[in-house]
Amino acid sequence: MTPKRKLIAGNWKMNGTLEANDALVRAVVAGMKQARCDVALCVPAPYLAQVQMLRHGSTIDLGAQDVSAQEQGAYTGEVSAKMLREFGVRYAIVGHSERRQYHGETDALVADKARTALANGVTPIVCVGETLAEREAGQTVEVVKRQLAAVIHVNGHCISEIVVAYEPVWAIGTGRTATPEQAQEVHALLRKQLGAATAQAERVHILYGGSMNAANAASLLAQPDIDGGLIGGASLKAPDFLQIIAAASA
Ligand code: PEP
C-alpha cells in the first residue's frame, strides 16, 4: 500500500475575527503551495462562509468543530450536518475533550454525532483521550478503547470512513506534549481496535493532538501510526501552522 498523505487539521476553537481570519487564511494559502499533505481548517460556524471563500483556489478543506446528532428540527443552537455540507464542509470534529468536559458529551452522543455526520457526507474527526488523572491511574488504554468502541458500535459498517484524533487531555493547550513513543503506543492500539472492526484500518487517519507545534511536529509525525495532527493553538499562527504542514510534507 502506498503511504497515505498526512492530514493536518487546524482547530481554531472559539477564536478569530473577520479581520484576523482574513490575514491568517491568506497567509496559509500563500505559504502552503508546496504542501504534500492534506490540510483542513476547523473554524467556528459563523466563519464557515468566510473561510470557504478565502480558501478558494487552494487545496484547504473546510471543517467544523461540532455537529448535531439530529438531522433537523427543534434543537435550538444546533448546527446540522446537512447545513455544514451546504457550506462545503468536509470534516467535523466530534467528541473534543472540551465538549466532553464543558458540555457533558457522552460516548454515546459522540457516536451518534459521528453517525449523522457520515450519513450526510461529512467526515467526523473523532477525538479520544485520557485525562491526567486517568493516565496516572494507569487507565489510558481502557479510556481510549471505551471511547472508540462506542463509535465503532454505532458506525461499524463504515468505520473506515472516520478520522480518529488521539488527544491526551493533559496535553491540550498546556504546552505538555505526549512523547512520540507515548503517542505511538496509543495510536497502535487504536489501529488494532479498528482492525478488529474493518479490514481497512490502515486507511484510517489517526491524528495526534495536544500541543503539537513547529518544534515537535516532525518527531511525532515520523511515528508509523501517526497520520497527521489536530492542531489548536499553533493553527492560529500562520508561520507555526505552515511549519507543521512542511513537517507533514517531508
Ligand atoms: C486541540 O484543541 O484539539 C488541540 C490539540 O489544542 P492545542 O494544540 O492547543 O493543544
Short mmCIF file of C-alpha atoms and ligand atoms in Angstrom, two decimals:
data_model
loop_
_atom_site.label_atom_id
_atom_site.label_comp_id
_atom_site.label_asym_id
_atom_site.label_seq_id
_atom_site.Cartn_x
_atom_site.Cartn_y
_atom_site.Cartn_z
CA MET A 1 0.00 0.00 0.00
CA THR A 2 1.35 3.46 -0.87
CA PRO A 3 1.74 5.56 2.27
CA LYS A 4 -1.23 7.84 2.73
CA ARG A 5 -0.83 11.60 2.76
CA LYS A 6 -0.80 13.03 6.22
CA LEU A 7 -3.67 15.25 7.34
CA ILE A 8 -3.03 18.45 9.25
CA ALA A 9 -6.23 19.92 10.68
CA GLY A 10 -6.32 23.24 12.48
CA ASN A 11 -8.82 23.65 15.29
CA TRP A 12 -9.32 27.37 15.82
CA LYS A 13 -11.62 26.73 18.79
CA MET A 14 -13.56 29.89 19.75
CA ASN A 15 -11.04 32.28 18.27
CA GLY A 16 -10.98 34.62 15.32
CA THR A 17 -12.42 37.82 13.90
CA LEU A 18 -13.30 38.60 10.31
CA GLU A 19 -10.13 40.65 10.02
CA ALA A 20 -7.80 38.18 11.73
CA ASN A 21 -9.23 35.22 9.77
CA ASP A 22 -8.65 37.03 6.52
CA ALA A 23 -4.97 37.57 7.26
CA LEU A 24 -4.48 34.06 8.67
CA VAL A 25 -6.10 32.15 5.81
CA ARG A 26 -4.42 34.26 3.14
CA ALA A 27 -1.03 33.60 4.75
CA VAL A 28 -1.68 29.86 5.00
CA VAL A 29 -2.90 29.66 1.38
CA ALA A 30 0.15 31.59 0.16
CA GLY A 31 2.58 29.54 2.23
CA MET A 32 1.32 26.03 1.54
CA LYS A 33 1.76 25.92 -2.22
CA GLN A 34 4.31 23.08 -1.96
CA ALA A 35 2.35 21.09 0.63
CA ARG A 36 2.28 17.36 0.07
CA CYS A 37 -0.18 16.69 2.85
CA ASP A 38 -3.89 17.34 3.26
CA VAL A 39 -4.82 20.46 5.19
CA ALA A 40 -8.11 21.35 6.86
CA LEU A 41 -9.28 24.31 8.90
CA CYS A 42 -11.96 23.64 11.52
CA VAL A 43 -13.38 27.07 12.18
CA PRO A 44 -16.22 28.49 14.29
CA ALA A 45 -19.57 28.05 12.48
CA PRO A 46 -20.16 31.78 11.81
CA TYR A 47 -16.89 31.92 9.86
CA LEU A 48 -17.51 28.93 7.58
CA ALA A 49 -18.76 31.09 4.72
CA GLN A 50 -15.85 33.49 5.03
CA VAL A 51 -13.23 30.73 5.11
CA GLN A 52 -14.95 28.87 2.29
CA MET A 53 -14.38 31.95 0.12
CA LEU A 54 -10.86 32.64 1.37
CA ARG A 55 -9.63 29.11 0.71
CA HIS A 56 -10.93 29.21 -2.85
CA GLY A 57 -8.30 28.07 -5.33
CA SER A 58 -6.31 26.25 -2.65
CA THR A 59 -6.49 22.62 -1.53
CA ILE A 60 -7.55 23.53 2.01
CA ASP A 61 -10.58 21.59 3.21
CA LEU A 62 -13.15 23.17 5.44
CA GLY A 63 -14.04 21.72 8.83
CA ALA A 64 -16.49 22.42 11.63
CA GLN A 65 -15.80 21.96 15.34
CA ASP A 66 -19.00 20.14 16.17
CA VAL A 67 -22.18 18.85 14.54
CA SER A 68 -25.62 17.95 15.81
CA ALA A 69 -26.54 14.30 16.27
CA GLN A 70 -30.00 15.26 14.96
CA GLU A 71 -30.95 15.66 11.32
CA GLN A 72 -33.09 18.79 11.76
CA GLY A 73 -35.84 20.34 13.83
CA ALA A 74 -36.42 21.90 17.23
CA TYR A 75 -32.85 21.85 18.54
CA THR A 76 -32.07 25.48 19.26
CA GLY A 77 -28.44 26.37 18.82
CA GLU A 78 -27.50 23.20 16.98
CA VAL A 79 -25.96 23.05 13.51
CA SER A 80 -26.86 20.09 11.32
CA ALA A 81 -24.54 18.06 9.12
CA LYS A 82 -26.70 18.98 6.11
CA MET A 83 -26.16 22.68 6.81
CA LEU A 84 -22.42 22.07 7.05
CA ARG A 85 -22.46 20.30 3.68
CA GLU A 86 -24.14 23.35 2.15
CA PHE A 87 -21.07 25.34 3.13
CA GLY A 88 -18.70 22.83 1.58
CA VAL A 89 -17.65 21.37 4.92
CA ARG A 90 -15.70 18.13 4.62
CA TYR A 91 -14.82 17.43 8.27
CA ALA A 92 -16.48 17.90 11.65
CA ILE A 93 -14.67 17.40 14.93
CA VAL A 94 -16.78 15.31 17.29
CA GLY A 95 -16.12 14.50 20.93
CA HIS A 96 -13.40 17.07 21.50
CA SER A 97 -12.44 16.87 25.18
CA GLU A 98 -13.61 20.45 25.69
CA ARG A 99 -17.09 19.39 24.59
CA ARG A 100 -16.98 16.23 26.70
CA GLN A 101 -15.80 18.26 29.70
CA TYR A 102 -17.80 21.51 29.45
CA HIS A 103 -20.90 20.30 27.62
CA GLY A 104 -21.30 16.85 29.16
CA GLU A 105 -20.97 14.98 25.87
CA THR A 106 -21.09 11.24 26.43
CA ASP A 107 -19.51 8.45 24.40
CA ALA A 108 -22.98 7.59 23.09
CA LEU A 109 -23.69 11.14 21.94
CA VAL A 110 -20.30 11.37 20.24
CA ALA A 111 -21.06 8.11 18.41
CA ASP A 112 -24.43 9.50 17.27
CA LYS A 113 -22.81 12.70 16.04
CA ALA A 114 -20.34 10.62 14.03
CA ARG A 115 -23.24 8.65 12.55
CA THR A 116 -25.19 11.73 11.49
CA ALA A 117 -22.07 13.32 10.02
CA LEU A 118 -21.26 10.20 7.98
CA ALA A 119 -24.84 9.89 6.79
CA ASN A 120 -24.57 13.39 5.34
CA GLY A 121 -21.19 13.12 3.70
CA VAL A 122 -19.22 14.86 6.45
CA THR A 123 -16.17 13.03 7.79
CA PRO A 124 -16.13 13.02 11.59
CA ILE A 125 -12.81 13.63 13.31
CA VAL A 126 -13.50 11.56 16.42
CA CYS A 127 -11.46 12.72 19.42
CA VAL A 128 -10.45 10.32 22.16
CA GLY A 129 -8.04 10.82 25.02
CA GLU A 130 -7.43 10.37 28.71
CA THR A 131 -7.17 12.96 31.45
CA LEU A 132 -4.03 13.31 33.53
CA ALA A 133 -5.72 11.55 36.46
CA GLU A 134 -6.69 8.66 34.19
CA ARG A 135 -3.15 8.38 32.81
CA GLU A 136 -1.67 8.44 36.28
CA ALA A 137 -4.14 5.77 37.39
CA GLY A 138 -2.96 3.56 34.51
CA GLN A 139 -6.34 3.83 32.74
CA THR A 140 -5.23 5.30 29.39
CA VAL A 141 -5.84 2.14 27.37
CA GLU A 142 -9.20 1.45 28.98
CA VAL A 143 -10.44 5.02 28.45
CA VAL A 144 -9.47 5.46 24.81
CA LYS A 145 -10.68 1.97 23.91
CA ARG A 146 -14.04 2.65 25.56
CA GLN A 147 -14.41 5.97 23.72
CA LEU A 148 -13.57 4.44 20.33
CA ALA A 149 -15.64 1.31 20.98
CA ALA A 150 -18.79 3.44 21.31
CA VAL A 151 -18.16 4.95 17.87
CA ILE A 152 -17.38 1.56 16.33
CA HIS A 153 -20.51 0.07 17.87
CA VAL A 154 -22.76 2.61 16.14
CA ASN A 155 -20.76 3.05 12.93
CA GLY A 156 -19.13 -0.32 12.41
CA HIS A 157 -20.30 -0.67 8.81
CA CYS A 158 -18.49 2.48 7.70
CA ILE A 159 -15.85 2.85 10.38
CA SER A 160 -13.02 3.12 7.84
CA GLU A 161 -14.56 6.46 6.75
CA ILE A 162 -13.84 8.22 10.04
CA VAL A 163 -10.75 10.10 11.16
CA VAL A 164 -9.59 9.46 14.73
CA ALA A 165 -7.69 12.02 16.80
CA TYR A 166 -5.83 10.87 19.88
CA GLU A 167 -5.72 13.91 22.13
CA PRO A 168 -4.47 13.30 25.65
CA VAL A 169 -6.43 15.87 27.65
CA TRP A 170 -3.36 16.74 29.74
CA ALA A 171 -1.54 17.82 26.57
CA ILE A 172 -4.22 20.09 25.12
CA GLY A 173 -3.32 23.75 25.34
CA THR A 174 -0.85 23.03 28.14
CA GLY A 175 2.43 23.03 26.26
CA ARG A 176 2.92 19.45 27.51
CA THR A 177 3.14 17.04 24.60
CA ALA A 178 3.00 13.27 24.66
CA THR A 179 6.38 11.90 23.67
CA PRO A 180 6.42 10.35 20.19
CA GLU A 181 6.69 6.94 21.88
CA GLN A 182 3.73 7.57 24.22
CA ALA A 183 1.60 8.75 21.31
CA GLN A 184 2.67 5.90 19.02
CA GLU A 185 1.78 3.34 21.68
CA VAL A 186 -1.80 4.62 21.88
CA HIS A 187 -2.11 5.08 18.11
CA ALA A 188 -1.03 1.48 17.55
CA LEU A 189 -3.65 0.16 19.92
CA LEU A 190 -6.35 2.32 18.33
CA ARG A 191 -5.31 0.95 14.91
CA LYS A 192 -5.56 -2.57 16.28
CA GLN A 193 -9.02 -1.86 17.68
CA LEU A 194 -10.13 -0.50 14.29
CA GLY A 195 -8.59 -3.57 12.68
CA ALA A 196 -10.94 -5.81 14.60
CA ALA A 197 -13.86 -3.91 13.03
CA THR A 198 -12.65 -3.37 9.47
CA ALA A 199 -10.15 -4.79 7.02
CA GLN A 200 -9.41 -1.18 6.05
CA ALA A 201 -7.90 0.02 9.33
CA GLU A 202 -4.69 1.06 7.57
CA ARG A 203 -6.70 3.56 5.54
CA VAL A 204 -7.95 5.40 8.62
CA HIS A 205 -6.11 8.59 9.53
CA ILE A 206 -5.22 8.62 13.21
CA LEU A 207 -4.14 12.14 14.16
CA TYR A 208 -2.26 13.24 17.23
CA GLY A 209 -3.40 16.39 19.03
CA GLY A 210 -2.08 18.10 22.11
CA SER A 211 0.38 20.99 21.96
CA MET A 212 1.75 19.89 18.59
CA ASN A 213 3.92 22.73 17.35
CA ALA A 214 6.61 23.68 14.86
CA ALA A 215 9.34 22.21 17.08
CA ASN A 216 7.85 18.82 17.91
CA ALA A 217 5.75 18.04 14.82
CA ALA A 218 8.43 16.23 12.83
CA SER A 219 9.25 13.67 15.53
CA LEU A 220 5.58 12.95 16.25
CA LEU A 221 4.71 12.67 12.56
CA ALA A 222 7.60 10.26 12.00
CA GLN A 223 5.85 7.59 14.06
CA PRO A 224 4.37 4.80 11.94
CA ASP A 225 0.79 5.14 13.22
CA ILE A 226 0.65 8.95 13.45
CA ASP A 227 -1.05 10.05 10.24
CA GLY A 228 -1.26 13.75 10.95
CA GLY A 229 -2.16 16.27 13.59
CA LEU A 230 -5.09 18.14 15.08
CA ILE A 231 -3.60 21.49 15.92
CA GLY A 232 -5.12 24.02 18.31
CA GLY A 233 -3.01 26.99 19.40
CA ALA A 234 -0.39 26.65 16.67
CA SER A 235 -3.05 26.77 13.94
CA LEU A 236 -3.74 30.41 14.83
CA LYS A 237 -0.24 31.49 13.83
CA ALA A 238 0.42 31.10 10.12
CA PRO A 239 4.21 30.60 10.37
CA ASP A 240 3.81 27.86 13.01
CA PHE A 241 0.98 26.14 11.17
CA LEU A 242 2.98 26.28 7.92
CA GLN A 243 5.98 24.68 9.63
CA ILE A 244 3.78 21.81 10.79
CA ILE A 245 2.44 21.45 7.25
CA ALA A 246 6.03 21.37 5.99
CA ALA A 247 6.91 18.67 8.54
CA ALA A 248 3.93 16.61 7.35
CA SER A 249 5.03 17.04 3.74
CA ALA A 250 8.56 15.69 4.31
C1 PEP B 1 -7.00 20.85 20.26
O1 PEP B 1 -7.71 21.66 20.81
O2 PEP B 1 -7.51 19.99 19.53
C2 PEP B 1 -5.56 20.93 20.48
C3 PEP B 1 -4.81 19.93 20.12
O3 PEP B 1 -5.09 22.08 21.06
P1 PEP B 1 -3.56 22.50 21.27
O4 PEP B 1 -2.82 22.18 20.00
O5 PEP B 1 -3.60 23.96 21.56
O6 PEP B 1 -3.04 21.70 22.42
#
